[in-house]
Amino acid sequence: MSTLTRMSHAPEHSPDASHRPPQKSAVSVAQLVAALPGAFTKLDPRQMWRNPVMFIVEIGAVLTTALAVAEPFLGGPGESGGSAVPPTFTWGIAVWLWLTVLFANLAESVAEGRGKAQADSLRQTRTDTTANRVTDYDPLRDPAALHATARGLSSAELQLGDIVVVTAGELIPGDGDIIWGIASVDESAITGESAPVVRESGGDRSAVTGGTRVLSDRIVVIITSKPGETFIDRMIALVEGASRQKTPNEMALNILLASLSIVFVVVTLTLNPIASYSDTSVSLPVLIALLVCLIPTTIGALLSAIGIAGMDRLVQRNVLAMSGRAVEAAGDVTTLLLDKTGTITYGNRRAAEFAPLSGVAMTDLVEAAALSSLSDPTPEGTSIVELAELQGFVRPTTLSGDIVPFTAQTRMSGVDLTGGGEIRKGAGSAVIDWMLASGPRGSGTVTAQAKAELDAQVQRISLAGGTPLVVATKSATGQARILGVVYLKDIVKEGIKERFAELRAMGIRTIMVTGDNPLTAKTIAAEAGVDDFLAEATPEEKLALIKREQEGGNLVAMTGDGTNDAPALAQADVGVAMNTGTSAAKEAGNMVDLDSDPTKLIDIVRIGKQLLITRGALTTFSIANDVAKYFAIIPAMFAGVFPGLALLNIMQLHSPASAILSAIIFNAIIIVVLIPLALRGVKYRPMNASSILNRNLLIYGVGGVIAPFLGIKLIDLFVSLIPGL
C-alpha cells in the first residue's frame, strides 16, 4: 500500500539561497546595436498589428509625418493650447513617435537576439552526417556484422522508425532510443558539460540526441524524430523566438491593452467637437500626442520582451520549454512532486552495517549479501561488496549461477547458484513473498520469531532514515531462511531543507515520492523538510496523486525520466523530463532539463514566478506612468481655453508646446530605460500574493508616478531652449 502522510512545519525564514547561478548582464551596447536591424524590420505593419498598442502608435507616426510634410503647403502647424507653435513642432512629434515604435521593437529584438549565439552553437551540431542504416535488423545478430552490412546515407534522409548503427568516433545522426548496447557519449554541444555520459539500452538512460558524438563502444539506435523536427531543431526555434507562442495571460493582457487603447481613441476623437463649443480647436498632431500618452505604451512595448526573456532565462539554465504556457504555469505552481533519490538525497546509498538475525553467523550474512551483489552495478550493490570485503569476504574468481537482476516489479535481486541454492536481497515484503511462494523447490516458511525480529530490525533502520535490504536464502530442498538485514544509509543533500522552506514561503507544498517503506520515507521527509510524502509509490499512484491535487484546485509540477513516468509527466501542469530519460518521457513533458538535474525544478518555479512578477511590476509602472503624463499634457492642451486647468500644471512646464513634446520624448525614452529590467526580470523574493501586490504598488506604482514628473521636467528644461517653444 502507498502512504501519503502530511508533515507539519512551523514557518521558517529562509535566507537568500546561494545556489542560484549568477545572472548575466541584462543588455549591452553591442546587443542593442546588433538588434537594430531586427527592430527596423519589425516596423512592417504586417508584424506590428500583432501588438495593437504599438500599431496605434505607428499609425499616429505615419499621420504625423504626413502632416509635417504637408504643413508648408497648408499654412503652418497651427496652435497648441491656444499658443502658436513653430514648424519644427510637428516634425518633433513625428520623429519621437517613430522612435517610440522603434524602441518597442528594439526591446523585442534584443530579447530574441540573446538566443542567437546559442542557436549558432546548436547549428554547428546539426550537421549532415552519414547514417549507417540497417534495413533488416535482427536483435540476435552481432552488431559488428550489422554495421558491416549497413547502408550509408545522409542523416536528412532518415525517417521515423529507421534503425542505425553508430560506433566510436561517429556522430549520432538523429534523435532516438538505444535498442542495443552501451556507450559513452559526448553531449557537450547540447548541455555545455564536457564530461561524457553513459547511455544504454533497456533503461531510463536510453535516449540519445542527434549531433552528439559516441566516444566508445557501439550502439544500435531507433530514430524517434522526423526530419526537421529533431530536439536541436526545436531548441534553435525556441532560443531564436521563432516558435514562441504567446501565453494565455499574455494574450489576455494584450486584449486588455487593446481595449483600453480603443477607448482612448474614442475619447481623443471627441475632444475637437467638445472644444468647438469654445470656439477653439486642437491640432491633429497634438491629439495624436495626447492619444499616445494616454494609451499604455510602456507595457505594450515591453510585454513581448518580458515573455521571451523568461524563456531565455530557462535556456541559460539548460532547460528547454516546449511552450511559454509551461513557463507561465511554473509561476503558478502550488504543489511540487520530487523524487527522493537524486533530488532530495544524493542517491548513492551505501552499506553501513550488516545486522544478522539470532542464530545466524555474521559471516553467513556477509557472504550471502556479497554474492547477491557481485553482479549488481549500482552504487548500493558495489558498497555492499566493499563493506563485506572489509569484514573478511574474499571475492571469488568466478560465480557459478544465474544472475537475477533487480526490477521495479520484484523489488529484489540475487543469484541462483548452480548447486541449487538461491539468494535474494531486497525490500522486506518482496523477500518474504519470495520465501513463501510455491515453486520447483517447494515453499518456504517464516517463523513468527524470525518475522518479529526482522520487523524490529527493519523498523530500527527505517527510523534512522536508512533503507533496509533483507537477505534470505533458499536451499535446493526448498528450505527458506532469513539471514538478516543490510543497512543502506541515504544522505540528505545539504541546504535542501532551506530550499523547501523557501518554497513553503512561496506558498508551494512539496511532496516527496519514493519507493521506500513508510517508516524510511517519514524519517527522510522530516529531515529534508518536505510537507508530504508518498511511500512505496508506483507509476499509477503518482498519476492518481497528481489528479487528486489538480481536482483540489492545485497546479502540479513534477520531474521524471522513465517511460513509466510519461503518464504523470503528461498529466502534470509542469512536467520536466530529464534529457537522460527516454523519448517517451521527453515527449510527455512540457520541459526538458538538458543537465538531467531533478533539483532544477525548484529553479524553474522561481523563473516562472519571476516572469509573472516582472509582468505585473511593469504593468503597474506603466499605468502609474500614464497618470503622471496626464498632468503634463492635458493642462498644456486646454489651459488657454480653460484657465483653471493651469492649476494642474504642477511641473511648471515652459509652454504648452514644450510640455507636449517633453511628454512624448519621455514616453519613448522610458522604454529604452526599462529594457534591461524587462530582460533581467524583477528580483523575486518569497512572499505571499498580498505582499507582492503591496511591494509592486510601493516600488513600481509610486515610482511610476514620480519618474515621469522628474523626467518630463528635466526634458522640458532642454526642449525650452528650442526657439519658438
XYZ file of C-alpha atoms in Angstrom:
725
model
C 0.000 0.000 0.000
C 1.135 3.522 -0.656
C 1.115 6.040 2.091
C 0.607 9.772 1.711
C 1.357 11.428 5.006
C 1.263 15.119 5.870
C 4.236 16.602 7.694
C 3.660 19.712 9.793
C 6.170 22.534 9.951
C 6.404 25.791 11.749
C 7.016 28.763 9.481
C 10.685 29.237 8.828
C 12.712 32.123 7.497
C 14.833 31.128 4.540
C 17.951 33.120 3.795
C 18.748 34.065 0.254
C 19.872 30.856 -1.408
C 23.467 30.752 -2.504
C 22.867 28.049 -5.066
C 21.413 30.320 -7.686
C 23.552 30.785 -10.763
C 24.789 34.312 -11.360
C 22.653 36.262 -13.778
C 24.189 37.546 -16.954
C 24.241 41.223 -17.736
C 20.777 42.216 -18.881
C 21.792 44.118 -22.013
C 24.914 45.674 -23.504
C 25.529 48.359 -26.118
C 26.759 45.661 -28.511
C 23.472 43.786 -28.112
C 21.481 46.959 -28.810
C 23.495 47.661 -31.975
C 23.130 44.048 -33.156
C 19.362 44.191 -32.557
C 18.784 47.429 -34.532
C 18.317 45.770 -37.958
C 15.673 43.480 -36.481
C 13.943 46.464 -34.868
C 13.659 48.223 -38.255
C 12.408 45.018 -39.893
C 9.627 44.778 -37.322
C 8.272 48.177 -38.466
C 6.475 46.229 -41.183
C 2.729 46.748 -40.458
C 2.153 43.037 -41.114
C 4.190 42.380 -37.985
C 3.167 45.439 -35.986
C -0.563 44.641 -35.972
C 0.156 41.739 -33.601
C 0.909 44.396 -30.953
C -2.248 46.591 -31.013
C -0.866 49.321 -28.735
C 2.290 49.909 -30.750
C 0.362 49.517 -34.023
C -1.749 52.530 -32.993
C 1.446 54.474 -32.236
C 2.836 53.553 -35.669
C -0.363 54.784 -37.367
C -0.023 58.017 -35.376
C 3.594 58.329 -36.502
C 2.584 57.888 -40.155
C -0.187 60.521 -39.883
C 2.033 62.998 -38.050
C 4.798 62.559 -40.618
C 2.331 63.176 -43.426
C 1.107 66.343 -41.674
C 4.665 67.575 -41.152
C 5.359 67.155 -44.863
C 2.084 68.856 -45.836
C 2.209 71.777 -43.365
C 4.282 74.130 -45.589
C 1.569 73.801 -48.217
C -1.349 74.084 -45.756
C -0.333 77.221 -43.943
C 1.645 76.097 -40.867
C 1.197 73.828 -37.890
C -1.462 75.868 -36.126
C -1.712 76.191 -32.351
C -1.210 74.147 -29.232
C -3.088 75.116 -26.110
C -4.009 78.455 -27.659
C -0.390 79.329 -28.497
C 1.309 79.243 -31.862
C 3.938 76.581 -32.331
C 6.997 76.566 -34.587
C 7.175 74.466 -37.768
C 9.575 72.070 -36.014
C 6.871 71.025 -33.502
C 5.050 68.572 -35.774
C 8.337 67.135 -37.008
C 9.442 66.684 -33.386
C 6.248 64.806 -32.567
C 6.644 62.615 -35.678
C 10.291 61.754 -35.008
C 9.681 60.765 -31.399
C 6.623 58.703 -32.288
C 8.756 56.746 -34.749
C 11.415 56.346 -32.068
C 8.757 55.077 -29.643
C 7.791 52.337 -32.093
C 11.433 51.593 -32.876
C 12.364 51.331 -29.189
C 9.474 48.912 -28.605
C 10.699 46.762 -31.488
C 14.244 47.068 -30.153
C 13.181 45.567 -26.821
C 11.721 42.506 -28.544
C 14.635 42.259 -30.964
C 17.190 42.341 -28.143
C 15.278 39.643 -26.279
C 15.255 37.445 -29.378
C 18.877 38.239 -30.177
C 20.087 36.952 -26.811
C 19.455 33.436 -28.095
C 21.279 33.896 -31.412
C 24.691 32.846 -30.097
C 23.309 29.683 -28.546
C 21.359 28.941 -31.733
C 24.561 29.293 -33.788
C 26.300 26.883 -31.435
C 23.450 24.411 -31.796
C 23.510 24.715 -35.585
C 27.095 23.504 -35.548
C 25.843 20.232 -34.077
C 23.082 19.924 -36.687
C 25.434 18.709 -39.388
C 24.503 16.498 -42.282
C 26.193 13.321 -41.040
C 26.369 9.893 -42.598
C 23.869 7.461 -41.127
C 24.571 3.726 -41.183
C 21.013 2.493 -41.645
C 20.114 -1.152 -41.142
C 17.196 -2.398 -43.263
C 16.921 -5.935 -41.898
C 17.610 -5.514 -38.216
C 17.743 -8.716 -36.198
C 18.349 -8.274 -32.443
C 20.120 -11.654 -32.355
C 22.735 -10.678 -34.933
C 26.160 -9.444 -33.942
C 26.103 -5.600 -34.123
C 29.535 -5.697 -35.741
C 28.021 -7.700 -38.586
C 25.091 -5.265 -38.685
C 27.484 -2.361 -39.083
C 29.274 -4.140 -41.902
C 26.020 -4.515 -43.870
C 24.554 -1.081 -43.022
C 23.948 1.300 -45.904
C 25.375 4.786 -45.622
C 23.028 7.682 -46.347
C 22.556 11.301 -45.350
C 21.033 11.901 -41.927
C 18.499 14.189 -43.655
C 17.082 11.101 -45.373
C 16.325 9.258 -42.130
C 12.687 8.582 -41.354
C 10.812 7.871 -38.152
C 11.451 4.257 -37.108
C 14.711 3.767 -39.042
C 17.437 1.796 -37.264
C 21.071 2.895 -37.407
C 24.357 1.585 -36.038
C 26.770 4.099 -34.503
C 30.327 3.273 -33.470
C 33.005 5.109 -31.507
C 34.012 8.418 -33.092
C 30.806 8.817 -35.105
C 28.047 11.396 -34.687
C 24.581 10.143 -33.811
C 22.588 11.052 -36.951
C 19.221 11.755 -35.293
C 17.199 11.710 -32.103
C 16.433 8.186 -30.964
C 16.473 5.448 -28.354
C 19.219 2.862 -27.924
C 17.818 -0.611 -28.517
C 21.126 -2.428 -28.134
C 24.415 -1.657 -26.483
C 26.007 0.800 -24.093
C 28.318 3.681 -24.959
C 29.988 6.802 -23.634
C 28.547 9.874 -25.385
C 29.831 13.441 -25.634
C 26.811 15.764 -25.194
C 28.796 18.955 -24.563
C 27.328 20.662 -27.636
C 23.864 20.342 -26.081
C 24.447 20.606 -22.343
C 27.689 22.596 -22.206
C 29.200 19.934 -19.928
C 32.500 18.468 -21.122
C 32.253 15.248 -19.118
C 30.920 12.326 -21.204
C 27.775 10.486 -20.156
C 26.792 6.831 -20.389
C 23.797 5.857 -22.498
C 22.490 2.289 -22.614
C 19.542 0.254 -23.831
C 16.730 -1.075 -21.711
C 16.519 1.631 -19.072
C 15.746 5.258 -18.366
C 19.026 6.448 -19.925
C 18.394 5.160 -23.418
C 17.587 8.426 -25.237
C 20.263 9.985 -27.462
C 20.284 13.308 -29.310
C 21.232 13.839 -32.924
C 24.531 15.673 -33.344
C 26.149 14.229 -30.211
C 29.220 12.009 -30.584
C 29.773 8.416 -29.461
C 33.145 8.176 -27.711
C 33.337 4.440 -27.059
C 31.769 1.110 -28.000
C 28.914 0.556 -30.451
C 25.165 1.171 -30.157
C 22.071 0.422 -32.233
C 19.577 3.311 -32.297
C 15.974 3.536 -33.481
C 15.157 7.029 -34.825
C 12.265 8.699 -32.979
C 12.025 12.059 -34.802
C 11.082 13.210 -38.274
C 13.491 15.271 -40.429
C 13.404 18.907 -39.355
C 11.662 18.063 -36.065
C 14.633 16.963 -34.000
C 15.378 18.099 -30.486
C 18.038 20.520 -31.753
C 15.661 21.957 -34.376
C 13.141 22.728 -31.649
C 15.827 24.276 -29.445
C 17.026 26.554 -32.244
C 13.488 27.718 -32.983
C 12.907 28.331 -29.285
C 16.039 30.323 -28.464
C 15.583 32.495 -31.564
C 11.982 33.181 -30.605
C 10.659 31.932 -33.944
C 8.297 29.383 -32.442
C 7.316 31.273 -29.328
C 3.574 31.354 -28.853
C 2.013 33.964 -26.596
C 0.853 32.584 -23.284
C -2.803 32.797 -22.155
C -2.038 35.528 -19.610
C -0.026 37.464 -22.170
C -2.853 37.241 -24.704
C -5.378 38.327 -22.062
C -3.228 41.338 -21.165
C -2.848 42.180 -24.862
C -6.645 42.154 -25.241
C -6.983 44.418 -22.197
C -4.393 46.853 -23.550
C -6.064 46.852 -26.967
C -9.445 47.560 -25.350
C -8.017 50.468 -23.349
C -6.393 51.836 -26.485
C -9.682 51.739 -28.397
C -11.426 53.556 -25.530
C -8.782 56.292 -25.568
C -9.022 56.586 -29.362
C -12.740 57.316 -28.964
C -12.037 59.795 -26.158
C -9.462 61.618 -28.279
C -11.763 61.821 -31.287
C -14.425 63.557 -29.171
C -12.118 66.320 -27.927
C -12.296 68.535 -31.005
C -16.125 68.542 -31.149
C -16.157 69.442 -27.454
C -13.549 72.186 -27.950
C -15.547 73.654 -30.828
C -18.146 74.878 -28.329
C -15.425 77.207 -27.000
C -14.600 78.483 -30.486
C -11.249 76.739 -30.467
C -9.724 73.568 -31.882
C -6.886 71.180 -31.145
C -4.455 70.334 -33.918
C -4.194 66.744 -35.103
C -0.505 66.313 -34.044
C -1.482 67.389 -30.515
C -4.408 64.942 -30.458
C -2.114 62.133 -31.608
C 0.409 63.081 -28.927
C -2.364 63.006 -26.318
C -3.515 59.577 -27.509
C -0.002 58.115 -27.343
C 0.423 59.454 -23.825
C -2.975 58.093 -22.757
C -2.589 54.511 -24.002
C -0.320 52.117 -22.014
C 2.634 52.257 -24.401
C 5.277 51.265 -21.833
C 3.907 47.807 -21.027
C 2.694 47.428 -24.626
C 6.256 47.922 -25.814
C 7.859 45.566 -23.277
C 5.256 42.795 -22.954
C 6.683 40.551 -25.666
C 10.257 41.078 -24.476
C 9.288 40.020 -20.939
C 7.914 36.703 -22.229
C 10.903 35.984 -24.461
C 13.342 36.875 -21.670
C 11.577 34.487 -19.280
C 12.146 31.597 -21.681
C 15.695 32.807 -22.268
C 16.411 32.547 -18.544
C 15.357 28.904 -18.728
C 17.628 28.316 -21.724
C 20.529 29.852 -19.791
C 19.940 27.132 -17.202
C 19.860 24.447 -19.900
C 16.089 23.909 -19.718
C 14.049 23.668 -22.902
C 10.429 24.757 -22.513
C 8.150 23.420 -25.217
C 5.791 26.400 -24.783
C 5.509 29.714 -22.992
C 2.412 28.313 -21.310
C 4.653 25.918 -19.362
C 6.880 28.768 -18.116
C 3.840 30.731 -17.036
C 2.293 27.693 -15.338
C 5.540 27.205 -13.390
C 4.948 30.588 -11.798
C 1.526 29.484 -10.561
C 2.554 26.030 -9.271
C 1.211 25.228 -5.807
C 2.278 21.572 -5.485
C 5.711 20.162 -6.252
C 6.368 16.409 -6.621
C 10.000 15.402 -6.176
C 11.683 12.013 -6.314
C 13.654 11.239 -3.200
C 16.674 9.586 -4.784
C 18.939 12.032 -6.599
C 16.738 15.023 -5.763
C 16.346 15.155 -2.003
C 19.128 12.663 -1.259
C 22.380 12.099 -3.083
C 21.066 8.772 -4.336
C 24.291 6.842 -3.821
C 23.142 4.908 -0.787
C 25.983 2.995 0.824
C 26.013 -0.087 3.002
C 26.754 0.918 6.572
C 26.002 -2.230 8.585
C 25.154 -5.949 8.401
C 22.547 -6.933 11.018
C 22.145 -10.767 11.288
C 19.136 -12.359 12.993
C 19.507 -14.557 16.077
C 21.225 -17.835 15.316
C 22.763 -16.540 12.058
C 26.517 -16.176 11.846
C 27.745 -12.786 10.692
C 29.951 -14.500 8.089
C 26.903 -16.228 6.542
C 25.016 -12.945 6.172
C 28.081 -11.125 4.824
C 28.807 -13.843 2.266
C 25.194 -14.111 1.056
C 24.809 -10.346 0.765
C 28.103 -10.048 -1.117
C 27.364 -12.938 -3.517
C 23.989 -11.461 -4.401
C 25.678 -8.109 -5.106
C 28.694 -9.169 -7.170
C 26.828 -8.572 -10.429
C 24.912 -5.552 -9.123
C 26.495 -2.489 -10.844
C 24.582 0.062 -8.765
C 26.376 2.147 -6.121
C 24.371 0.269 -3.471
C 25.490 -3.140 -4.744
C 29.111 -2.027 -5.025
C 29.074 -0.634 -1.485
C 27.720 -3.944 -0.092
C 30.629 -5.853 -1.654
C 33.134 -3.271 -0.376
C 31.750 -3.448 3.173
C 31.778 -7.272 3.020
C 35.434 -7.266 1.931
C 36.282 -5.078 4.916
C 34.743 -7.789 7.099
C 36.731 -10.666 5.548
C 34.777 -11.659 2.469
C 37.003 -12.925 -0.374
C 35.694 -12.227 -3.848
C 35.535 -15.470 -5.903
C 37.247 -15.535 -9.285
C 34.079 -16.923 -10.916
C 30.458 -17.062 -9.842
C 28.600 -20.191 -10.953
C 24.934 -19.436 -11.338
C 22.344 -17.202 -12.957
C 22.122 -13.563 -12.053
C 18.657 -12.296 -11.050
C 18.612 -8.550 -11.824
C 16.613 -6.010 -9.840
C 13.288 -4.885 -11.335
C 10.678 -2.393 -10.167
C 8.108 -5.193 -10.111
C 10.024 -7.741 -7.992
C 11.871 -5.099 -5.900
C 14.730 -7.527 -5.244
C 17.797 -9.038 -6.902
C 20.054 -12.009 -6.283
C 21.613 -15.132 -7.741
C 20.513 -18.693 -8.457
C 23.549 -20.831 -7.727
C 24.434 -23.791 -9.920
C 24.247 -26.163 -6.950
C 20.586 -25.372 -6.432
C 20.700 -22.683 -3.784
C 19.102 -19.241 -4.208
C 19.971 -15.908 -2.597
C 17.798 -12.818 -2.632
C 18.179 -9.334 -1.250
C 15.622 -6.535 -1.461
C 12.548 -4.984 0.119
C 11.304 -6.914 3.134
C 7.806 -7.630 1.856
C 9.128 -8.762 -1.539
C 11.657 -11.151 0.011
C 9.021 -12.612 2.356
C 6.675 -13.187 -0.580
C 9.509 -14.912 -2.439
C 10.186 -17.176 0.526
C 6.539 -18.187 0.814
C 5.892 -18.581 -2.916
C 5.372 -22.074 -4.333
C 7.895 -23.209 -6.912
C 10.059 -26.051 -8.159
C 11.711 -26.334 -4.761
C 8.524 -26.177 -2.763
C 7.555 -23.300 -0.491
C 9.372 -21.849 2.440
C 8.171 -20.800 5.857
C 8.879 -17.866 8.119
C 8.640 -18.395 11.841
C 6.866 -15.870 13.993
C 10.073 -15.249 15.961
C 12.101 -14.591 12.808
C 9.364 -12.329 11.434
C 9.173 -10.339 14.679
C 12.953 -9.945 14.869
C 13.097 -8.937 11.202
C 10.366 -6.336 11.716
C 12.301 -4.889 14.652
C 15.499 -4.554 12.593
C 13.636 -3.037 9.643
C 11.908 -0.529 11.922
C 15.190 0.399 13.643
C 16.931 1.115 10.341
C 13.918 2.887 8.854
C 13.535 5.169 11.867
C 17.199 6.088 11.474
C 16.459 7.223 7.936
C 18.160 4.268 6.298
C 16.949 1.739 3.771
C 16.797 -1.886 4.985
C 17.562 -4.655 2.499
C 16.515 -8.104 3.693
C 18.785 -11.013 2.765
C 17.386 -14.541 2.575
C 18.352 -17.894 1.096
C 16.501 -20.925 -0.178
C 18.172 -24.321 -0.341
C 17.827 -26.898 -3.104
C 15.216 -28.698 -0.979
C 13.128 -25.547 -0.640
C 14.099 -24.651 2.934
C 13.990 -20.872 3.209
C 15.839 -18.833 5.803
C 16.101 -15.140 6.636
C 19.720 -14.249 7.355
C 19.394 -10.627 8.320
C 19.310 -7.043 7.083
C 21.742 -4.748 5.266
C 21.570 -1.131 6.426
C 21.848 1.288 3.465
C 22.416 4.840 4.533
C 20.806 7.596 2.436
C 22.198 11.108 2.887
C 20.004 14.191 2.504
C 21.609 16.940 0.424
C 22.996 19.937 2.260
C 20.789 23.015 2.115
C 17.764 21.161 0.760
C 15.729 21.888 3.893
C 16.301 25.611 3.446
C 15.192 25.374 -0.180
C 11.972 23.646 0.814
C 11.378 26.293 3.472
C 11.799 28.886 0.742
C 9.216 27.081 -1.390
C 6.856 26.990 1.575
C 7.241 30.757 1.859
C 6.194 30.958 -1.815
C 3.016 29.068 -0.943
C 4.193 25.838 -2.608
C 3.592 22.447 -0.964
C 6.279 19.837 -1.535
C 5.613 16.089 -1.781
C 8.449 13.549 -1.744
C 7.777 10.489 -3.898
C 9.716 7.321 -3.078
C 9.596 3.565 -3.332
C 10.831 3.248 0.260
C 8.671 1.872 3.039
C 6.618 4.410 5.029
C 8.961 4.489 8.044
C 12.055 5.288 5.970
C 10.089 7.792 3.916
C 8.795 9.519 7.047
C 12.285 9.905 8.502
C 13.802 11.280 5.277
C 10.800 13.592 4.794
C 11.214 15.019 8.296
C 14.968 15.518 7.811
C 14.526 17.138 4.390
C 11.636 19.363 5.471
C 9.053 18.346 2.863
C 5.363 18.795 3.596
C 4.058 15.387 2.468
C 5.415 12.118 1.192
C 4.162 9.258 -0.941
C 5.784 5.965 0.095
C 6.044 2.724 -1.905
C 4.875 4.695 -4.921
C 4.025 3.088 -8.248
C 3.554 4.939 -11.562
C -0.210 4.530 -11.221
C -0.193 6.056 -7.748
C 1.893 9.030 -8.928
C -0.696 9.705 -11.623
C -3.562 9.335 -9.150
C -1.867 11.744 -6.714
C -1.445 14.398 -9.421
C -5.097 14.100 -10.409
C -6.226 14.453 -6.767
C -4.119 17.579 -6.351
C -5.489 19.097 -9.551
C -9.065 18.283 -8.564
C -8.375 20.269 -5.387
C -7.509 23.338 -7.485
C -3.721 22.992 -7.336
C -1.243 23.334 -10.193
C 1.256 20.475 -10.052
C 4.867 20.208 -11.196
C 6.963 17.039 -11.256
C 10.123 15.548 -12.753
C 10.667 12.174 -14.383
C 12.952 10.292 -16.744
C 11.393 6.919 -17.488
C 8.706 5.633 -19.807
C 6.671 4.751 -16.720
C 6.797 8.448 -15.728
C 5.272 9.560 -19.041
C 1.584 9.442 -17.931
C 2.312 11.513 -14.815
C 4.505 13.982 -16.752
C 1.728 14.454 -19.288
C -0.868 14.944 -16.543
C 1.205 17.451 -14.532
C 0.788 21.144 -15.315
C 4.583 21.422 -15.462
C 6.268 18.152 -16.417
C 10.072 18.349 -16.505
C 11.665 15.385 -18.302
C 15.332 14.578 -17.874
C 17.468 14.668 -21.022
C 18.955 11.324 -19.979
C 15.495 9.795 -19.953
C 13.523 8.001 -22.605
C 11.972 9.635 -25.649
C 8.541 8.838 -24.240
C 9.299 10.886 -21.112
C 10.629 13.833 -23.150
C 7.600 13.808 -25.417
C 5.208 13.660 -22.461
C 6.764 16.557 -20.518
C 6.468 20.212 -21.479
C 10.046 20.968 -20.412
C 13.325 19.090 -20.820
C 16.263 19.590 -18.460
C 19.429 19.146 -20.531
C 21.542 18.690 -17.395
C 19.215 15.999 -16.005
C 19.263 17.622 -12.568
C 15.943 16.935 -10.788
C 16.531 19.714 -8.245
C 16.364 22.240 -11.091
C 12.574 22.040 -10.822
C 12.872 24.443 -7.897
C 14.724 26.965 -10.105
C 12.116 26.540 -12.859
C 9.373 27.512 -10.430
C 11.410 30.550 -9.386
C 11.864 31.643 -13.022
C 8.134 31.238 -13.687
C 7.272 33.372 -10.684
C 9.851 35.962 -11.721
C 8.220 36.160 -15.158
C 4.772 36.803 -13.680
C 6.080 39.323 -11.134
C 8.062 41.212 -13.803
C 4.989 41.477 -15.989
C 2.887 42.681 -13.057
C 5.503 45.175 -11.882
C 5.965 46.793 -15.294
C 2.200 46.881 -15.875
C 1.833 48.728 -12.572
C 4.636 51.112 -13.560
C 3.077 51.720 -16.989
C -0.350 52.629 -15.606
C 1.144 54.908 -12.924
C 3.426 56.381 -15.555
C 0.436 57.385 -17.689
C -1.252 59.117 -14.745
C 1.736 61.433 -14.345
C 1.844 62.216 -18.075
C -1.764 63.454 -17.931
C -0.616 66.261 -15.609
C 1.870 67.355 -18.249
C -0.144 67.196 -21.446
C -3.784 67.967 -20.526
C -3.094 71.383 -18.886
C -0.853 72.214 -21.843
C -3.651 71.486 -24.310
C -6.546 73.244 -22.630
C -5.123 75.845 -20.220
C -5.620 78.530 -22.862
C -9.306 77.643 -23.186
C -9.921 76.766 -19.535
C -7.552 78.919 -17.432
C -8.472 76.938 -14.323
C -6.552 73.951 -15.684
C -3.322 75.901 -15.160
C -3.512 74.748 -11.536
C -2.773 71.213 -12.753
C 0.479 72.358 -14.318
C 2.284 71.496 -11.099
C 5.515 70.775 -13.002
C 5.525 74.413 -14.174
C 6.496 73.430 -17.700
C 7.791 76.143 -20.036
C 4.957 76.221 -22.588
C 2.139 74.052 -23.925
C 4.236 73.009 -26.941
C 7.295 72.108 -24.843
C 5.089 70.211 -22.388
C 3.542 68.072 -25.134
C 6.886 67.392 -26.819
C 8.569 66.611 -23.464
C 5.856 64.075 -22.610
C 6.269 62.351 -25.984
C 10.075 62.252 -25.620
C 9.821 60.809 -22.109
C 7.288 58.262 -23.373
C 9.900 56.955 -25.837
C 12.990 57.145 -23.629
C 11.408 55.276 -20.679
C 11.025 52.200 -22.912
C 14.796 52.065 -23.508
C 15.477 52.648 -19.809
C 13.245 49.707 -18.842
C 14.590 47.208 -21.420
C 17.312 45.899 -19.030
C 14.726 45.367 -16.276
C 12.369 43.573 -18.680
C 15.173 41.252 -19.816
C 16.753 40.666 -16.419
C 13.452 40.384 -14.591
C 12.350 41.813 -11.277
C 14.185 40.101 -8.435
C 11.921 37.530 -6.845
C 11.618 37.208 -3.079
C 9.449 34.506 -1.484
C 6.297 36.187 -0.156
C 2.537 35.819 -0.378
C 0.374 37.418 -3.080
C -0.762 40.378 -0.956
C 2.828 41.217 -0.016
C 3.867 41.064 -3.665
C 0.997 43.404 -4.608
C 1.934 45.884 -1.850
C 5.565 45.772 -2.953
C 4.601 46.418 -6.582
C 2.395 49.354 -5.627
C 5.048 50.853 -3.357
C 8.028 50.484 -5.708
C 6.599 50.443 -9.223
C 3.346 52.290 -8.561
C 4.851 55.189 -6.635
C 7.993 55.055 -8.788
C 5.834 55.147 -11.909
C 4.272 58.398 -10.724
C 7.475 60.096 -9.572
C 9.701 59.152 -12.552
C 7.625 60.990 -15.209
C 7.373 64.137 -13.103
C 11.147 64.283 -12.787
C 11.845 63.072 -16.318
C 9.392 65.327 -18.123
C 10.523 68.377 -16.139
C 14.178 67.654 -16.953
C 13.424 67.149 -20.654
C 11.336 70.360 -20.679
C 14.356 72.329 -19.494
C 16.236 71.257 -22.636
C 13.271 71.451 -25.027
C 12.509 75.004 -23.914
C 15.870 76.054 -25.389
C 14.466 75.396 -28.884
C 13.432 78.733 -30.446
C 9.685 79.176 -30.580
C 8.894 76.599 -27.907
